Amino acid sequence: MTEPRSRLHELLLAGEFVVTAELQTSDSADPGSVTRLAELLRGSVDAVNCTDNSAAHAHISPLAAAHLLADDGVEPIMQFVCRDRNRLALQADLLGAAALGVRNIVCMTGDDVSVGDHPEAKPLYDIDSVHLLRIARIMRDEGVYLSGRQLTGAPSFLIGAVENPFAPPLEFRPMRVGMKVEAGAEFIQTQICFNLDKMRLFMARCGELGLLDLVWILAGVFVPSSARGVRYLRDQVPGVDVPGWVIERMEARAPEDQRAEGVRIALEIVEQVRDIPDVRGIHLMTINHEDAIPQVVEGAGLLPRP
Amino acid sequence: MRRPGLDRRPPQTAPPARGFRKALLLIERSTKEAIWDCRMCGQCILHSTGMSCPMRCPKNLRNGPCGGTLQDGSCEVVPEMKCVWVSAWEGSRRLPLWRSHMAHVERPTDWRLQETGSWENLLTGRDRQVPAGWNAGANPRRAGGAERTA
């Protein structure tokens, strides 16, 4: 029997339908700002993603946020992007994260600096997300740095990746999951799913490639808070497929009813995603609507969490 | 003459290409830049990427597209440009021998090889050097599978 590396790993191994959510970013040096956000999610989700300068805006370090969460008894998933650090800094933070109690990581390329508030910054992209997955895996399993130099203590964490089943080239996306699995990924969190046809095709193709026995796939679900929010998602966040019906339904509601409508849309998506075979959990995301996440988890009948 | 242990410069930055090596470099640069908008990374994988140069990707990705590809197939960073990896996927379908190479995991970029000739690096085997840890251990894919079903 595999020894679980984290609580999330334990639940996935036990065959539970897991729920993860993204922590709202904090722009405060007060540790309480992070723990207060985590408090909103405690008990509703199994693990919480600490984003890494999401949307290419500077925020509190995910290493610090994840450490604060771990200390507070909320299981963190630390995100690593390849935009801001080269392979030395990434390996240093992988070790440091493990030392500070982080037991789940997710590796990704990262939004480009051009979509953020520091578009003049120099982006690194020394290595890509597939390289980072392999590096995390060899550090963990072989106890060496990429250079081959020995670690004196190997980190232990569950290694995750992301994929976007909704952006071109659609046919290649499942193959890219295969590359990430080959590199070292053990679970996948997908980009925001509104388009269920694409999600079903993606899962079917991953099944044909034999990947569903090798990797757990969690579907990304967005909880809209306003018509403005979904338009922002469609126009400003690259790679998100927001169908017209989502925007129409949000716009059809008065502003004070839009939050409730957003929860209803998310619940419908969750219900349909759970019907897709081998989707092993959901990953909830919102913009300024964090109190909606417990509502969605409860409304979907996923409470209490194991 | 390079003296091991004293000259710490990576071999690619010294000496500058001269004579035959320079001629080779000039031919490679002029043809590949003209045809594929090549960026002279010195470790060419064009045949694995449907003849679409991955170094044209603003994120220098060598293992497939990021999640930011726009719905119409254009690049998130330079919306006027088609995503390098959408072109790569389409191009790879037209390559009978190398189409499966799209799914190969490519090694991390060796940034010391920038502006050197990949033809020369191919001939000398320089472009096959990887950091010692890269191939450490068993095939992670099999290891992962065993772990899942254990």
GROMACS .gro file of C-alpha atoms in nm:
model
  456
    1MET     CA    1   0.000   0.000   0.000
    2THR     CA    2   0.130   0.340  -0.092
    3GLU     CA    3   0.202   0.563   0.203
    4PRO     CA    4  -0.004   0.881   0.150
    5ARG     CA    5   0.213   1.188   0.115
    6SER     CA    6  -0.063   1.426   0.219
    7ARG     CA    7  -0.425   1.432   0.331
    8LEU     CA    8  -0.526   1.506  -0.028
    9HIS     CA    9  -0.328   1.204  -0.144
   10GLU     CA   10  -0.493   0.989   0.121
   11LEU     CA   11  -0.841   1.091   0.001
   12LEU     CA   12  -0.753   1.032  -0.364
   13LEU     CA   13  -0.611   0.690  -0.281
   14ALA     CA   14  -0.930   0.611  -0.089
   15GLY     CA   15  -1.137   0.694  -0.398
   16GLU     CA   16  -1.307   0.999  -0.247
   17PHE     CA   17  -1.443   1.272  -0.475
   18VAL     CA   18  -1.215   1.552  -0.359
   19VAL     CA   19  -1.280   1.925  -0.338
   20THR     CA   20  -1.004   2.182  -0.363
   21ALA     CA   21  -1.033   2.558  -0.389
   22GLU     CA   22  -0.817   2.853  -0.473
   23LEU     CA   23  -0.727   3.088  -0.188
   24GLN     CA   24  -0.796   3.453  -0.266
   25THR     CA   25  -0.473   3.643  -0.298
   26SER     CA   26  -0.350   3.863  -0.016
   27ASP     CA   27  -0.165   4.190  -0.057
   28SER     CA   28  -0.098   4.229   0.312
   29ALA     CA   29   0.206   4.162   0.527
   30ASP     CA   30  -0.029   4.067   0.809
   31PRO     CA   31  -0.035   3.686   0.848
   32GLY     CA   32  -0.393   3.719   0.967
   33SER     CA   33  -0.494   3.826   0.616
   34VAL     CA   34  -0.409   3.478   0.489
   35THR     CA   35  -0.555   3.282   0.778
   36ARG     CA   36  -0.881   3.480   0.764
   37LEU     CA   37  -0.921   3.383   0.397
   38ALA     CA   38  -0.843   3.022   0.483
   39GLU     CA   39  -1.103   3.029   0.761
   40LEU     CA   40  -1.375   3.083   0.498
   41LEU     CA   41  -1.278   2.753   0.338
   42ARG     CA   42  -1.203   2.540   0.645
   43GLY     CA   43  -1.420   2.233   0.659
   44SER     CA   44  -1.563   2.288   0.310
   45VAL     CA   45  -1.266   2.179   0.104
   46ASP     CA   46  -0.992   1.917   0.135
   47ALA     CA   47  -0.702   2.137   0.027
   48VAL     CA   48  -0.643   2.497  -0.070
   49ASN     CA   49  -0.431   2.625  -0.361
   50CYS     CA   50  -0.189   2.906  -0.279
   51THR     CA   51  -0.141   3.086  -0.609
   52ASP     CA   52   0.196   3.212  -0.730
   53ASN     CA   53   0.162   3.575  -0.839
   54SER     CA   54  -0.161   3.488  -1.016
   55ALA     CA   55  -0.253   3.680  -1.330
   56ALA     CA   56   0.106   3.811  -1.320
   57HIS     CA   57   0.026   4.047  -1.033
   58ALA     CA   58   0.254   4.045  -0.730
   59HIS     CA   59   0.092   3.904  -0.415
   60ILE     CA   60   0.208   3.744  -0.093
   61SER     CA   61   0.450   3.459  -0.161
   62PRO     CA   62   0.276   3.122  -0.200
   63LEU     CA   63   0.548   2.967   0.014
   64ALA     CA   64   0.458   3.199   0.302
   65ALA     CA   65   0.084   3.154   0.248
   66ALA     CA   66   0.115   2.775   0.231
   67HIS     CA   67   0.324   2.772   0.547
   68LEU     CA   68   0.068   2.987   0.730
   69LEU     CA   69  -0.209   2.752   0.617
   70ALA     CA   70  -0.021   2.441   0.720
   71ASP     CA   71   0.044   2.591   1.064
   72ASP     CA   72  -0.324   2.674   1.088
   73GLY     CA   73  -0.434   2.319   1.008
   74VAL     CA   74  -0.564   2.387   0.656
   75GLU     CA   75  -0.397   2.169   0.395
   76PRO     CA   76  -0.215   2.379   0.134
   77ILE     CA   77  -0.138   2.304  -0.231
   78MET     CA   78   0.149   2.530  -0.332
   79GLN     CA   79   0.154   2.651  -0.691
   80PHE     CA   80   0.486   2.698  -0.873
   81VAL     CA   81   0.506   2.902  -1.191
   82CYS     CA   82   0.806   2.912  -1.425
   83ARG     CA   83   0.769   3.281  -1.505
   84ASP     CA   84   0.946   3.436  -1.206
   85ARG     CA   85   1.222   3.195  -1.105
   86ASN     CA   86   1.498   3.003  -1.275
   87ARG     CA   87   1.580   2.640  -1.205
   88LEU     CA   88   1.798   2.722  -0.905
   89ALA     CA   89   1.533   2.929  -0.731
   90LEU     CA   90   1.258   2.680  -0.811
   91GLN     CA   91   1.456   2.390  -0.664
   92ALA     CA   92   1.541   2.599  -0.358
   93ASP     CA   93   1.171   2.671  -0.305
   94LEU     CA   94   1.071   2.308  -0.363
   95LEU     CA   95   1.303   2.207  -0.081
   96GLY     CA   96   1.200   2.499   0.136
   97ALA     CA   97   0.830   2.428   0.085
   98ALA     CA   98   0.872   2.067   0.190
   99ALA     CA   99   1.071   2.178   0.495
  100LEU     CA  100   0.788   2.413   0.594
  101GLY     CA  101   0.522   2.145   0.581
  102VAL     CA  102   0.388   2.178   0.226
  103ARG     CA  103   0.280   1.833   0.107
  104ASN     CA  104   0.110   1.914  -0.225
  105ILE     CA  105   0.251   2.114  -0.514
  106VAL     CA  106   0.123   2.214  -0.857
  107CYS     CA  107   0.361   2.314  -1.138
  108MET     CA  108   0.260   2.539  -1.426
  109THR     CA  109   0.398   2.785  -1.681
  110GLY     CA  110   0.224   3.092  -1.542
  111ASP     CA  111   0.042   3.384  -1.699
  112ASP     CA  112   0.269   3.609  -1.896
  113VAL     CA  113   0.388   3.937  -1.744
  114SER     CA  114   0.212   4.118  -2.029
  115VAL     CA  115  -0.131   4.047  -1.873
  116GLY     CA  116  -0.022   4.171  -1.529
  117ASP     CA  117   0.045   4.501  -1.361
  118HIS     CA  118   0.421   4.486  -1.427
  119PRO     CA  119   0.426   4.433  -1.805
  120GLU     CA  120   0.776   4.581  -1.824
  121ALA     CA  121   0.921   4.302  -1.607
  122LYS     CA  122   1.166   4.047  -1.744
  123PRO     CA  123   0.995   3.707  -1.758
  124LEU     CA  124   1.225   3.412  -1.686
  125TYR     CA  125   1.085   3.097  -1.847
  126ASP     CA  126   1.419   2.927  -1.786
  127ILE     CA  127   1.241   2.590  -1.782
  128ASP     CA  128   0.881   2.494  -1.867
  129SER     CA  129   0.619   2.323  -1.655
  130VAL     CA  130   0.704   1.975  -1.784
  131HIS     CA  131   1.069   2.027  -1.688
  132LEU     CA  132   0.964   2.148  -1.344
  133LEU     CA  133   0.746   1.841  -1.291
  134ARG     CA  134   1.037   1.614  -1.376
  135ILE     CA  135   1.271   1.811  -1.147
  136ALA     CA  136   1.025   1.786  -0.856
  137ARG     CA  137   0.995   1.414  -0.922
  138ILE     CA  138   1.367   1.343  -0.931
  139MET     CA  139   1.423   1.551  -0.618
  140ARG     CA  140   1.154   1.353  -0.440
  141ASP     CA  141   1.215   1.003  -0.573
  142GLU     CA  142   1.586   1.003  -0.650
  143GLY     CA  143   1.702   1.253  -0.391
  144VAL     CA  144   1.908   1.459  -0.634
  145TYR     CA  145   1.900   1.806  -0.783
  146LEU     CA  146   1.867   1.845  -1.160
  147SER     CA  147   2.244   1.879  -1.166
  148GLY     CA  148   2.274   1.531  -1.019
  149ARG     CA  149   2.409   1.657  -0.688
  150GLN     CA  150   2.278   1.463  -0.389
  151LEU     CA  151   2.021   1.607  -0.151
  152THR     CA  152   2.086   1.522   0.212
  153GLY     CA  153   1.713   1.489   0.268
  154ALA     CA  154   1.460   1.437  -0.011
  155PRO     CA  155   1.130   1.630  -0.006
  156SER     CA  156   0.799   1.444   0.005
  157PHE     CA  157   0.497   1.587  -0.172
  158LEU     CA  158   0.216   1.495  -0.405
  159ILE     CA  159   0.298   1.642  -0.745
  160GLY     CA  160   0.028   1.810  -0.950
  161ALA     CA  161   0.002   1.982  -1.286
  162VAL     CA  162  -0.259   2.181  -1.474
  163GLU     CA  163  -0.410   2.146  -1.819
  164ASN     CA  164  -0.651   2.348  -2.026
  165PRO     CA  165  -0.893   2.118  -2.211
  166PHE     CA  166  -1.073   2.422  -2.354
  167ALA     CA  167  -0.798   2.596  -2.554
  168PRO     CA  168  -0.647   2.505  -2.891
  169PRO     CA  169  -0.490   2.276  -3.003
  170LEU     CA  170  -0.768   2.071  -2.843
  171GLU     CA  171  -0.649   1.738  -2.986
  172PHE     CA  172  -0.305   1.783  -2.836
  173ARG     CA  173  -0.416   1.868  -2.480
  174PRO     CA  174  -0.471   1.505  -2.368
  175MET     CA  175  -0.131   1.410  -2.514
  176ARG     CA  176   0.021   1.691  -2.312
  177VAL     CA  177  -0.134   1.538  -2.000
  178GLY     CA  178   0.051   1.222  -2.099
  179MET     CA  179   0.376   1.417  -2.119
  180LYS     CA  180   0.313   1.566  -1.777
  181VAL     CA  181   0.241   1.222  -1.633
  182GLU     CA  182   0.559   1.092  -1.790
  183ALA     CA  183   0.746   1.385  -1.636
  184GLY     CA  184   0.603   1.320  -1.291
  185ALA     CA  185   0.250   1.457  -1.243
  186GLU     CA  186   0.019   1.259  -1.017
  187PHE     CA  187  -0.288   1.481  -1.033
  188ILE     CA  188  -0.422   1.745  -1.271
  189GLN     CA  189  -0.633   2.052  -1.197
  190THR     CA  190  -0.800   2.175  -1.515
  191GLN     CA  191  -0.867   2.528  -1.629
  192ILE     CA  192  -1.218   2.663  -1.561
  193CYS     CA  193  -1.483   2.437  -1.713
  194PHE     CA  194  -1.797   2.588  -1.859
  195ASN     CA  195  -1.789   2.393  -2.183
  196LEU     CA  196  -1.888   2.040  -2.083
  197ASP     CA  197  -1.868   1.901  -2.437
  198LYS     CA  198  -1.498   1.985  -2.449
  199MET     CA  199  -1.450   1.841  -2.100
  200ARG     CA  200  -1.615   1.511  -2.197
  201LEU     CA  201  -1.406   1.486  -2.514
  202PHE     CA  202  -1.091   1.559  -2.315
  203MET     CA  203  -1.168   1.293  -2.056
  204ALA     CA  204  -1.259   1.037  -2.321
  205ARG     CA  205  -0.932   1.099  -2.504
  206CYS     CA  206  -0.731   1.079  -2.179
  207GLY     CA  207  -0.903   0.745  -2.123
  208GLU     CA  208  -0.806   0.620  -2.470
  209LEU     CA  209  -0.447   0.718  -2.399
  210GLY     CA  210  -0.458   0.510  -2.081
  211LEU     CA  211  -0.394   0.809  -1.859
  212LEU     CA  212  -0.687   0.779  -1.622
  213ASP     CA  213  -0.520   0.491  -1.436
  214LEU     CA  214  -0.207   0.701  -1.392
  215VAL     CA  215  -0.335   1.042  -1.291
  216TRP     CA  216  -0.627   1.191  -1.096
  217ILE     CA  217  -0.811   1.466  -1.282
  218LEU     CA  218  -0.993   1.743  -1.094
  219ALA     CA  219  -1.221   1.967  -1.298
  220GLY     CA  220  -1.186   2.341  -1.250
  221VAL     CA  221  -1.517   2.511  -1.167
  222PHE     CA  222  -1.566   2.887  -1.148
  223VAL     CA  223  -1.826   3.048  -0.921
  224PRO     CA  224  -1.926   3.374  -1.092
  225SER     CA  225  -2.011   3.670  -0.875
  226SER     CA  226  -2.127   3.924  -1.134
  227ALA     CA  227  -2.184   3.978  -1.503
  228ARG     CA  228  -1.882   4.206  -1.499
  229GLY     CA  229  -1.675   3.925  -1.348
  230VAL     CA  230  -1.757   3.675  -1.623
  231ARG     CA  231  -1.695   3.935  -1.892
  232TYR     CA  232  -1.356   4.002  -1.732
  233LEU     CA  233  -1.288   3.629  -1.740
  234ARG     CA  234  -1.378   3.608  -2.108
  235ASP     CA  235  -1.192   3.920  -2.220
  236GLN     CA  236  -0.897   3.952  -1.983
  237VAL     CA  237  -0.799   3.601  -1.873
  238PRO     CA  238  -0.634   3.423  -2.166
  239GLY     CA  239  -0.735   3.066  -2.235
  240VAL     CA  240  -1.071   3.063  -2.058
  241ASP     CA  241  -1.365   2.952  -2.273
  242VAL     CA  242  -1.670   3.143  -2.145
  243PRO     CA  243  -1.976   3.048  -2.353
  244GLY     CA  244  -2.237   3.311  -2.433
  245TRP     CA  245  -2.504   3.147  -2.214
  246VAL     CA  246  -2.305   3.214  -1.897
  247ILE     CA  247  -2.284   3.585  -1.970
  248GLU     CA  248  -2.649   3.603  -2.081
  249ARG     CA  249  -2.772   3.434  -1.765
  250MET     CA  250  -2.568   3.662  -1.542
  251GLU     CA  251  -2.675   3.975  -1.731
  252ALA     CA  252  -3.041   3.875  -1.713
  253ARG     CA  253  -3.031   3.911  -1.335
  254ALA     CA  254  -3.045   4.229  -1.132
  255PRO     CA  255  -2.704   4.310  -0.979
  256GLU     CA  256  -2.817   4.203  -0.630
  257ASP     CA  257  -2.928   3.862  -0.762
  258GLN     CA  258  -2.615   3.791  -0.965
  259ARG     CA  259  -2.423   3.627  -0.680
  260ALA     CA  260  -2.701   3.374  -0.625
  261GLU     CA  261  -2.720   3.308  -0.998
  262GLY     CA  262  -2.344   3.248  -1.002
  263VAL     CA  263  -2.379   2.982  -0.734
  264ARG     CA  264  -2.660   2.818  -0.935
  265ILE     CA  265  -2.443   2.810  -1.249
  266ALA     CA  266  -2.153   2.659  -1.055
  267LEU     CA  267  -2.382   2.396  -0.902
  268GLU     CA  268  -2.507   2.295  -1.247
  269ILE     CA  269  -2.150   2.260  -1.373
  270VAL     CA  270  -2.048   2.056  -1.067
  271GLU     CA  271  -2.342   1.824  -1.114
  272GLN     CA  272  -2.259   1.761  -1.480
  273VAL     CA  273  -1.887   1.725  -1.415
  274ARG     CA  274  -1.956   1.460  -1.150
  275ASP     CA  275  -2.143   1.261  -1.414
  276ILE     CA  276  -1.832   1.239  -1.632
  277PRO     CA  277  -1.661   0.907  -1.554
  278ASP     CA  278  -1.321   0.932  -1.386
  279VAL     CA  279  -1.340   1.299  -1.290
  280ARG     CA  280  -1.201   1.253  -0.940
  281GLY     CA  281  -1.282   1.588  -0.789
  282ILE     CA  282  -1.342   1.956  -0.842
  283HIS     CA  283  -1.122   2.261  -0.803
  284LEU     CA  284  -1.325   2.571  -0.719
  285MET     CA  285  -1.221   2.922  -0.822
  286THR     CA  286  -1.382   3.262  -0.779
  287ILE     CA  287  -1.299   3.628  -0.801
  288ASN     CA  288  -1.404   3.815  -0.483
  289HIS     CA  289  -1.672   3.559  -0.403
  290GLU     CA  290  -1.499   3.330  -0.154
  291ASP     CA  291  -1.804   3.295   0.073
  292ALA     CA  292  -1.976   3.125  -0.222
  293ILE     CA  293  -1.740   2.826  -0.214
  294PRO     CA  294  -1.891   2.670   0.101
  295GLN     CA  295  -2.237   2.735  -0.052
  296VAL     CA  296  -2.144   2.545  -0.367
  297VAL     CA  297  -1.989   2.254  -0.177
  298GLU     CA  298  -2.294   2.231   0.048
  299GLY     CA  299  -2.542   2.275  -0.238
  300ALA     CA  300  -2.373   1.996  -0.430
  301GLY     CA  301  -2.421   1.761  -0.136
  302LEU     CA  302  -2.047   1.725  -0.082
  303LEU     CA  303  -2.059   1.810   0.289
  304PRO     CA  304  -1.940   1.704   0.535
  305ARG     CA  305  -1.592   1.653   0.399
  306PRO     CA  306  -1.432   1.324   0.506
  307MET     CA  307   4.433   2.516  -2.561
  308ARG     CA  308   4.164   2.485  -2.292
  309ARG     CA  309   4.300   2.376  -1.960
  310PRO     CA  310   4.044   2.178  -1.764
  311GLY     CA  311   3.975   2.324  -1.423
  312LEU     CA  312   4.110   2.667  -1.506
  313ASP     CA  313   3.906   2.790  -1.797
  314ARG     CA  314   3.557   2.814  -1.651
  315ARG     CA  315   3.398   2.948  -1.966
  316PRO     CA  316   3.138   2.716  -2.119
  317PRO     CA  317   3.287   2.568  -2.435
  318GLN     CA  318   3.034   2.743  -2.656
  319THR     CA  319   3.143   3.095  -2.577
  320ALA     CA  320   3.504   3.031  -2.668
  321PRO     CA  321   3.649   3.039  -2.917
  322PRO     CA  322   3.431   3.229  -3.165
  323ALA     CA  323   3.342   3.028  -3.472
  324ARG     CA  324   3.600   3.072  -3.749
  325GLY     CA  325   3.670   2.917  -4.085
  326PHE     CA  326   3.461   2.612  -4.169
  327ARG     CA  327   3.261   2.634  -3.844
  328LYS     CA  328   3.175   2.994  -3.915
  329ALA     CA  329   3.068   2.908  -4.269
  330LEU     CA  330   2.845   2.631  -4.138
  331LEU     CA  331   2.694   2.868  -3.882
  332LEU     CA  332   2.626   3.132  -4.145
  333ILE     CA  333   2.457   2.885  -4.378
  334GLU     CA  334   2.243   2.746  -4.097
  335ARG     CA  335   2.147   3.088  -3.970
  336SER     CA  336   2.057   3.236  -4.304
  337THR     CA  337   1.848   2.940  -4.421
  338LYS     CA  338   1.672   2.857  -4.096
  339GLU     CA  339   1.599   3.217  -4.007
  340ALA     CA  340   1.452   3.277  -4.350
  341ILE     CA  341   1.240   2.962  -4.360
  342TRP     CA  342   1.136   2.900  -3.998
  343ASP     CA  343   1.209   3.228  -3.822
  344CYS     CA  344   1.469   3.026  -3.629
  345ARG     CA  345   1.602   3.179  -3.306
  346MET     CA  346   1.937   2.992  -3.305
  347CYS     CA  347   1.890   2.813  -2.974
  348GLY     CA  348   2.164   2.572  -3.079
  349GLN     CA  349   1.959   2.264  -2.982
  350CYS     CA  350   1.715   2.232  -3.268
  351ILE     CA  351   1.398   2.024  -3.222
  352LEU     CA  352   1.209   2.158  -3.526
  353HIS     CA  353   1.130   1.808  -3.651
  354SER     CA  354   0.962   1.728  -3.316
  355THR     CA  355   0.750   2.040  -3.327
  356GLY     CA  356   0.595   2.023  -3.672
  357MET     CA  357   0.867   2.255  -3.809
  358SER     CA  358   0.736   2.538  -3.589
  359CYS     CA  359   1.027   2.687  -3.393
  360PRO     CA  360   0.942   2.660  -3.019
  361MET     CA  361   1.178   2.945  -2.932
  362ARG     CA  362   0.936   3.179  -3.111
  363CYS     CA  363   0.696   3.105  -2.825
  364PRO     CA  364   0.722   3.410  -2.594
  365LYS     CA  365   0.741   3.167  -2.302
  366ASN     CA  366   1.014   2.957  -2.470
  367LEU     CA  367   0.806   2.644  -2.408
  368ARG     CA  368   0.954   2.325  -2.549
  369ASN     CA  369   0.691   2.077  -2.433
  370GLY     CA  370   0.368   2.204  -2.578
  371PRO     CA  371   0.137   2.505  -2.540
  372CYS     CA  372   0.062   2.692  -2.220
  373GLY     CA  373  -0.296   2.724  -2.102
  374GLY     CA  374  -0.330   3.074  -2.235
  375THR     CA  375  -0.384   3.002  -2.604
  376LEU     CA  376  -0.678   3.216  -2.715
  377GLN     CA  377  -0.993   3.054  -2.844
  378ASP     CA  378  -0.909   3.151  -3.204
  379GLY     CA  379  -0.568   2.983  -3.175
  380SER     CA  380  -0.361   3.297  -3.134
  381CYS     CA  381  -0.092   3.367  -2.877
  382GLU     CA  382  -0.191   3.525  -2.544
  383VAL     CA  383   0.123   3.737  -2.534
  384VAL     CA  384   0.123   3.847  -2.899
  385PRO     CA  385  -0.240   3.817  -3.013
  386GLU     CA  386  -0.143   3.911  -3.370
  387MET     CA  387   0.059   3.588  -3.390
  388LYS     CA  388  -0.074   3.235  -3.423
  389CYS     CA  389   0.021   3.021  -3.122
  390VAL     CA  390   0.350   2.850  -3.206
  391TRP     CA  391   0.209   2.525  -3.065
  392VAL     CA  392  -0.112   2.539  -3.269
  393SER     CA  393   0.115   2.563  -3.575
  394ALA     CA  394   0.330   2.285  -3.431
  395TRP     CA  395   0.033   2.054  -3.387
  396GLU     CA  396  -0.090   2.118  -3.741
  397GLY     CA  397   0.258   2.084  -3.884
  398SER     CA  398   0.327   1.762  -3.695
  399ARG     CA  399   0.022   1.598  -3.853
  400ARG     CA  400   0.188   1.651  -4.193
  401LEU     CA  401   0.518   1.488  -4.095
  402PRO     CA  402   0.497   1.115  -4.156
  403LEU     CA  403   0.814   1.016  -3.969
  404TRP     CA  404   0.812   1.253  -3.679
  405ARG     CA  405   0.445   1.312  -3.597
  406SER     CA  406   0.466   1.110  -3.274
  407HIS     CA  407   0.761   1.322  -3.158
  408MET     CA  408   0.514   1.593  -3.055
  409ALA     CA  409   0.447   1.384  -2.744
  410HIS     CA  410   0.814   1.343  -2.650
  411VAL     CA  411   0.931   1.509  -2.331
  412GLU     CA  412   1.207   1.749  -2.433
  413ARG     CA  413   1.503   1.820  -2.205
  414PRO     CA  414   1.548   2.158  -2.037
  415THR     CA  415   1.697   2.429  -2.254
  416ASP     CA  416   2.074   2.471  -2.229
  417TRP     CA  417   2.094   2.850  -2.247
  418ARG     CA  418   2.470   2.840  -2.311
  419LEU     CA  419   2.399   2.718  -2.662
  420GLN     CA  420   2.220   3.038  -2.767
  421GLU     CA  421   2.352   3.172  -3.097
  422THR     CA  422   2.561   2.861  -3.162
  423GLY     CA  423   2.499   2.634  -3.458
  424SER     CA  424   2.272   2.339  -3.389
  425TRP     CA  425   2.419   2.155  -3.691
  426GLU     CA  426   2.762   2.167  -3.532
  427ASN     CA  427   2.617   2.073  -3.192
  428LEU     CA  428   2.439   1.780  -3.356
  429LEU     CA  429   2.760   1.660  -3.518
  430THR     CA  430   2.964   1.692  -3.198
  431GLY     CA  431   2.686   1.551  -2.978
  432ARG     CA  432   2.692   1.868  -2.769
  433ASP     CA  433   2.315   1.910  -2.799
  434ARG     CA  434   2.257   1.572  -2.636
  435GLN     CA  435   2.424   1.667  -2.309
  436VAL     CA  436   2.176   1.689  -2.023
  437PRO     CA  437   2.221   1.766  -1.654
  438ALA     CA  438   2.306   1.445  -1.467
  439GLY     CA  439   1.985   1.446  -1.265
  440TRP     CA  440   1.754   1.470  -1.566
  441ASN     CA  441   1.759   1.098  -1.638
  442ALA     CA  442   1.792   0.988  -1.277
  443GLY     CA  443   1.589   0.689  -1.170
  444ALA     CA  444   1.336   0.468  -1.337
  445ASN     CA  445   1.081   0.582  -1.590
  446PRO     CA  446   0.858   0.806  -1.376
  447ARG     CA  447   0.555   0.712  -1.583
  448ARG     CA  448   0.586   0.349  -1.480
  449ALA     CA  449   0.668   0.448  -1.125
  450GLY     CA  450   0.356   0.663  -1.115
  451GLY     CA  451   0.141   0.385  -1.248
  452ALA     CA  452   0.266   0.136  -0.995
  453GLU     CA  453   0.199   0.382  -0.721
  454ARG     CA  454  -0.158   0.442  -0.828
  455THR     CA  455  -0.252   0.076  -0.841
  456ALA     CA  456  -0.044  -0.041  -0.545
   0.00000   0.00000   0.00000
